[in-house]
Amino acid sequence: MPPSASGQTQAPAGAPAPLTVELIPVLNDNYVFVLHDGSRAALVDPAVAEPVRHWLEQRDLELEAVLQTHHHSDHIGGTPQLLRRWPGARVVAARADRERIPFQTEGVAGGDRVELLGHTLEVLDVPAHTRAHIAYLLPGELFCGDTLFAGGCGRLFEGTADQMHDALQRFASLPGSTRVWCAHEYTESNLRWAARQRPSDAALAERLAVVQRRRHQGLPTIPSTIAEERATNLFMRAADAAELAELRESRNHWTG
Ligand code: ZN
Ligand code: FE
């Protein structure tokens, strides 16, 4: 496309503004994700309201939608209060979790498409951490809640190792450059555990070193990419559900 007089590339008329994705660290280790086009915003899993409201107001962003991945309070806790500030905002959540996410305005299920800020998100059913957990996919951006973590995966509270294995294999088939926006900063401890399981794995050791440097500098390790997870996430590398179950069991009891 031709550059404009100011030297900036002009989007073709009618094309949606590109979305920026940013993260807000809240609580101990949660991340709230913001998708915005410079004036309108959507949130994924606002655990709390105040810091998120402040972040949006400082940037003069109008909240249009909240996307929920699952019903746990560290994911939906801030939504009711944000709705009081922005009463017109939509709340997209699993239809199957209407009782546990009662303020949803748009119930969705796997395969549904969600129109958001001029872009289209795909909904993926990924029951495992909870029975109605969903993920949202934009081309190049995966919002996976507590299903896949950088170097790890979510606990199996209401689902099975089989379901988690299936979800992680579907994620693994996405383009390697897809950014993984998982909801917790668990990366360092996941990779320390993984390196203990596979002491001679050079790729794992190298990733752990990079992650530790970032954490020492107080920087987030999120997003990671599908390519990084394919290479160094033991749960994604698990050959079958039985191997994943064994890894999950070991991770559950690891206190290092
Ligand atoms: Zn959770
Ligand atoms: Fe969580």
Coordinates of C-alpha atoms and ligand atoms in Angstrom, one line a residue:
M1 CA 0.0 0.0 0.0
P2 CA 1.3 3.5 -0.8
P3 CA 2.8 5.6 2.0
S4 CA 0.8 8.8 3.0
A5 CA 2.4 12.2 2.9
S6 CA 3.4 11.8 6.6
G7 CA 5.3 8.7 5.7
Q8 CA 2.9 6.4 7.6
T9 CA 1.4 3.4 5.9
Q10 CA -2.3 4.0 5.3
A11 CA -4.7 1.1 6.0
P12 CA -7.1 0.5 3.1
A13 CA -10.5 2.1 3.8
G14 CA -12.7 -0.1 5.9
A15 CA -9.9 -2.3 7.2
P16 CA -10.0 -2.7 11.0
A17 CA -7.3 -1.0 13.0
P18 CA -4.6 -3.4 14.1
L19 CA -4.9 -4.7 17.6
T20 CA -2.2 -4.2 20.2
V21 CA -2.0 -6.8 23.0
E22 CA -0.6 -5.7 26.4
L23 CA -0.5 -7.3 29.8
I24 CA -1.2 -5.9 33.3
P25 CA 0.3 -7.9 36.2
V26 CA -2.1 -8.2 39.1
L27 CA -2.3 -10.2 42.4
N28 CA 0.7 -12.5 43.0
D29 CA 1.3 -13.9 39.6
N30 CA -1.8 -13.2 37.4
Y31 CA -1.8 -11.4 34.1
V32 CA -4.8 -9.5 32.7
F33 CA -4.5 -9.1 28.9
V34 CA -5.7 -6.0 27.1
L35 CA -6.5 -6.0 23.4
H36 CA -7.0 -2.5 22.0
D37 CA -7.0 -0.4 18.9
G38 CA -5.9 2.9 20.6
S39 CA -9.4 3.9 21.6
R40 CA -11.5 0.8 22.3
A41 CA -10.4 -2.2 24.5
A42 CA -11.2 -5.7 25.4
L43 CA -9.9 -7.6 28.4
V44 CA -9.1 -11.3 29.0
D45 CA -9.7 -12.5 32.5
P46 CA -9.7 -9.4 34.7
A47 CA -8.9 -10.9 38.1
V48 CA -9.4 -7.6 39.9
A49 CA -11.0 -4.3 38.8
E50 CA -9.1 -1.3 40.3
P51 CA -5.6 -1.5 38.6
V52 CA -7.3 -2.5 35.4
R53 CA -9.8 0.4 35.5
H54 CA -6.9 2.8 36.2
W55 CA -4.7 1.3 33.4
L56 CA -7.6 1.8 30.9
E57 CA -8.5 5.3 32.1
Q58 CA -4.9 6.5 32.0
R59 CA -4.8 5.6 28.3
D60 CA -8.3 6.9 27.6
L61 CA -9.5 3.5 26.4
E62 CA -13.2 2.6 26.4
L63 CA -13.9 -0.9 27.6
E64 CA -16.1 -2.8 25.0
A65 CA -15.8 -6.4 26.1
V66 CA -14.5 -8.9 28.6
L67 CA -13.5 -12.4 27.6
Q68 CA -13.5 -15.1 30.3
T69 CA -11.6 -18.3 29.9
H70 CA -13.1 -20.0 33.0
H71 CA -14.9 -19.4 36.2
H72 CA -12.1 -19.2 38.8
S73 CA -12.2 -16.0 40.9
D74 CA -8.6 -15.1 39.9
H75 CA -10.0 -14.7 36.3
I76 CA -13.5 -13.3 36.8
G77 CA -13.1 -11.4 40.1
G78 CA -12.8 -7.9 38.6
T79 CA -15.5 -8.2 36.0
P80 CA -18.7 -7.1 37.9
Q81 CA -17.0 -3.9 39.2
L82 CA -15.6 -3.1 35.7
L83 CA -19.2 -3.5 34.4
R84 CA -20.4 -0.9 36.8
R85 CA -17.8 1.6 35.3
W86 CA -18.5 0.5 31.7
P87 CA -22.1 -0.8 31.8
G88 CA -22.3 -1.3 28.0
A89 CA -19.4 -3.8 27.9
R90 CA -20.2 -7.3 26.6
V91 CA -19.0 -10.3 28.6
V92 CA -18.1 -13.4 26.5
A93 CA -17.9 -16.7 28.4
A94 CA -18.6 -20.4 28.1
R95 CA -22.4 -21.0 27.7
A96 CA -21.8 -24.2 29.7
D97 CA -20.7 -22.1 32.6
R98 CA -23.7 -19.7 32.8
E99 CA -24.2 -20.6 36.4
R100 CA -20.7 -20.0 37.5
I101 CA -20.2 -16.9 35.3
P102 CA -23.7 -15.4 35.7
F103 CA -22.9 -11.9 34.3
Q104 CA -22.0 -13.2 30.9
T105 CA -23.9 -11.5 28.1
E106 CA -22.7 -13.8 25.3
G107 CA -22.5 -17.5 25.9
V108 CA -20.1 -19.3 23.5
A109 CA -18.8 -22.8 22.8
G110 CA -16.0 -24.3 20.8
G111 CA -16.1 -23.4 17.1
D112 CA -18.0 -20.1 17.6
R113 CA -16.6 -16.9 16.2
V114 CA -16.6 -13.7 18.2
E115 CA -16.5 -10.4 16.5
L116 CA -14.3 -8.0 18.5
L117 CA -13.0 -4.5 17.6
G118 CA -13.4 -5.3 13.9
H119 CA -11.5 -8.6 14.3
T120 CA -12.7 -12.2 14.5
L121 CA -11.7 -14.5 17.4
E122 CA -12.2 -18.3 17.3
V123 CA -13.4 -20.0 20.5
L124 CA -11.7 -23.4 21.4
D125 CA -13.2 -25.8 23.9
V126 CA -10.4 -26.9 26.1
P127 CA -12.0 -28.7 29.1
A128 CA -9.3 -30.0 31.5
H129 CA -8.4 -27.4 34.2
T130 CA -12.2 -26.9 34.5
R131 CA -14.9 -28.7 32.7
A132 CA -16.0 -25.6 30.7
H133 CA -12.7 -23.9 30.1
I134 CA -12.4 -22.2 26.7
A135 CA -9.5 -20.4 24.9
Y136 CA -9.6 -17.6 22.4
L137 CA -7.6 -17.5 19.2
L138 CA -6.8 -14.5 17.0
P139 CA -4.5 -15.1 14.1
G140 CA -1.1 -15.2 15.8
E141 CA -2.4 -14.7 19.4
L142 CA -3.6 -17.5 21.7
F143 CA -5.4 -16.6 25.0
C144 CA -5.3 -20.0 26.8
G145 CA -6.2 -19.1 30.5
D146 CA -5.0 -21.9 32.8
T147 CA -4.7 -24.6 30.1
L148 CA -1.2 -24.2 28.7
F149 CA 1.4 -22.3 30.8
A150 CA 4.9 -21.4 29.6
G151 CA 6.8 -24.5 30.4
G152 CA 3.8 -26.1 32.1
C153 CA 0.1 -26.8 32.1
G154 CA -2.9 -26.2 34.4
R155 CA -3.9 -28.5 37.2
L156 CA -6.6 -31.0 36.3
F157 CA -9.4 -29.9 38.7
E158 CA -12.4 -31.0 36.7
G159 CA -11.0 -32.7 33.6
T160 CA -8.7 -35.6 32.7
A161 CA -5.1 -36.0 31.4
D162 CA -6.7 -37.2 28.2
Q163 CA -8.5 -33.9 27.7
M164 CA -5.4 -31.9 28.6
H165 CA -3.3 -33.9 26.2
D166 CA -5.9 -33.3 23.4
A167 CA -6.0 -29.5 24.1
L168 CA -2.2 -29.2 24.2
Q169 CA -1.9 -31.1 20.9
R170 CA -4.4 -28.8 19.2
F171 CA -2.4 -25.8 20.5
A172 CA 0.8 -27.5 19.2
S173 CA -0.6 -27.6 15.7
L174 CA -0.9 -23.8 15.6
P175 CA 1.8 -21.8 13.7
G176 CA 5.0 -21.7 15.7
S177 CA 5.0 -17.9 15.8
T178 CA 1.6 -17.8 17.6
R179 CA 2.1 -15.9 20.8
V180 CA 0.9 -17.7 24.0
W181 CA -0.8 -15.4 26.5
C182 CA -1.2 -17.6 29.6
A183 CA -2.8 -16.2 32.7
H184 CA 0.0 -16.8 35.3
E185 CA 3.7 -16.1 35.7
Y186 CA 4.7 -19.7 36.6
T187 CA 7.4 -20.0 33.9
E188 CA 10.5 -20.1 36.1
S189 CA 9.2 -22.7 38.5
N190 CA 7.8 -24.8 35.7
L191 CA 11.1 -24.8 33.9
R192 CA 13.1 -25.5 37.1
W193 CA 10.9 -28.5 37.7
A194 CA 11.2 -29.6 34.0
A195 CA 15.0 -29.2 34.0
R196 CA 15.1 -31.5 37.0
Q197 CA 13.1 -34.1 35.1
R198 CA 15.3 -33.8 32.0
P199 CA 18.8 -32.8 33.3
S200 CA 20.6 -33.3 29.9
D201 CA 18.0 -31.4 27.8
A202 CA 20.1 -28.4 26.5
A203 CA 17.1 -26.5 25.0
L204 CA 15.3 -26.6 28.3
A205 CA 18.4 -25.5 30.3
E206 CA 18.9 -22.6 27.8
R207 CA 15.3 -21.5 28.1
L208 CA 15.5 -21.7 31.9
A209 CA 18.6 -19.4 31.9
V210 CA 16.8 -16.8 29.7
V211 CA 13.7 -16.9 31.9
Q212 CA 15.7 -16.5 35.1
R213 CA 17.5 -13.5 33.6
R214 CA 14.2 -11.9 32.8
R215 CA 12.8 -12.6 36.2
H216 CA 15.8 -11.1 37.9
Q217 CA 15.2 -7.9 35.9
G218 CA 11.6 -8.0 37.0
L219 CA 10.3 -8.6 33.5
P220 CA 7.4 -10.9 32.5
T221 CA 8.2 -14.1 30.6
I222 CA 4.8 -13.9 28.9
P223 CA 4.0 -14.1 26.0
S224 CA 5.9 -17.2 24.9
T225 CA 5.4 -18.8 21.5
I226 CA 4.0 -22.1 20.4
A227 CA 7.4 -22.9 18.9
E228 CA 9.1 -22.5 22.3
E229 CA 6.4 -24.6 24.0
R230 CA 6.8 -27.4 21.4
A231 CA 10.5 -27.4 22.0
T232 CA 10.7 -27.2 25.8
N233 CA 7.2 -27.8 27.4
L234 CA 7.3 -31.4 28.7
F235 CA 3.5 -31.5 28.8
M236 CA 3.2 -30.5 25.2
R237 CA 5.9 -33.0 24.3
A238 CA 4.2 -35.8 26.2
A239 CA 3.6 -38.7 23.8
D240 CA 0.2 -39.6 25.3
A241 CA -2.2 -38.9 28.1
A242 CA -0.5 -41.5 30.4
E243 CA 2.8 -39.7 30.1
L244 CA 1.1 -36.3 30.7
A245 CA -0.7 -37.7 33.8
E246 CA 2.7 -38.9 35.2
L247 CA 4.3 -35.5 34.6
R248 CA 1.3 -33.7 36.1
E249 CA 1.5 -35.9 39.2
S250 CA 5.2 -35.1 39.6
R251 CA 4.6 -31.4 39.1
N252 CA 1.8 -31.4 41.7
H253 CA 4.1 -32.7 44.4
W254 CA 7.2 -30.7 43.5
T255 CA 8.1 -28.2 46.1
G256 CA 11.6 -27.1 44.9
Ligands
ZN1 ZN -7.9 -21.4 37.1
FE2 FE -5.8 -19.0 37.5

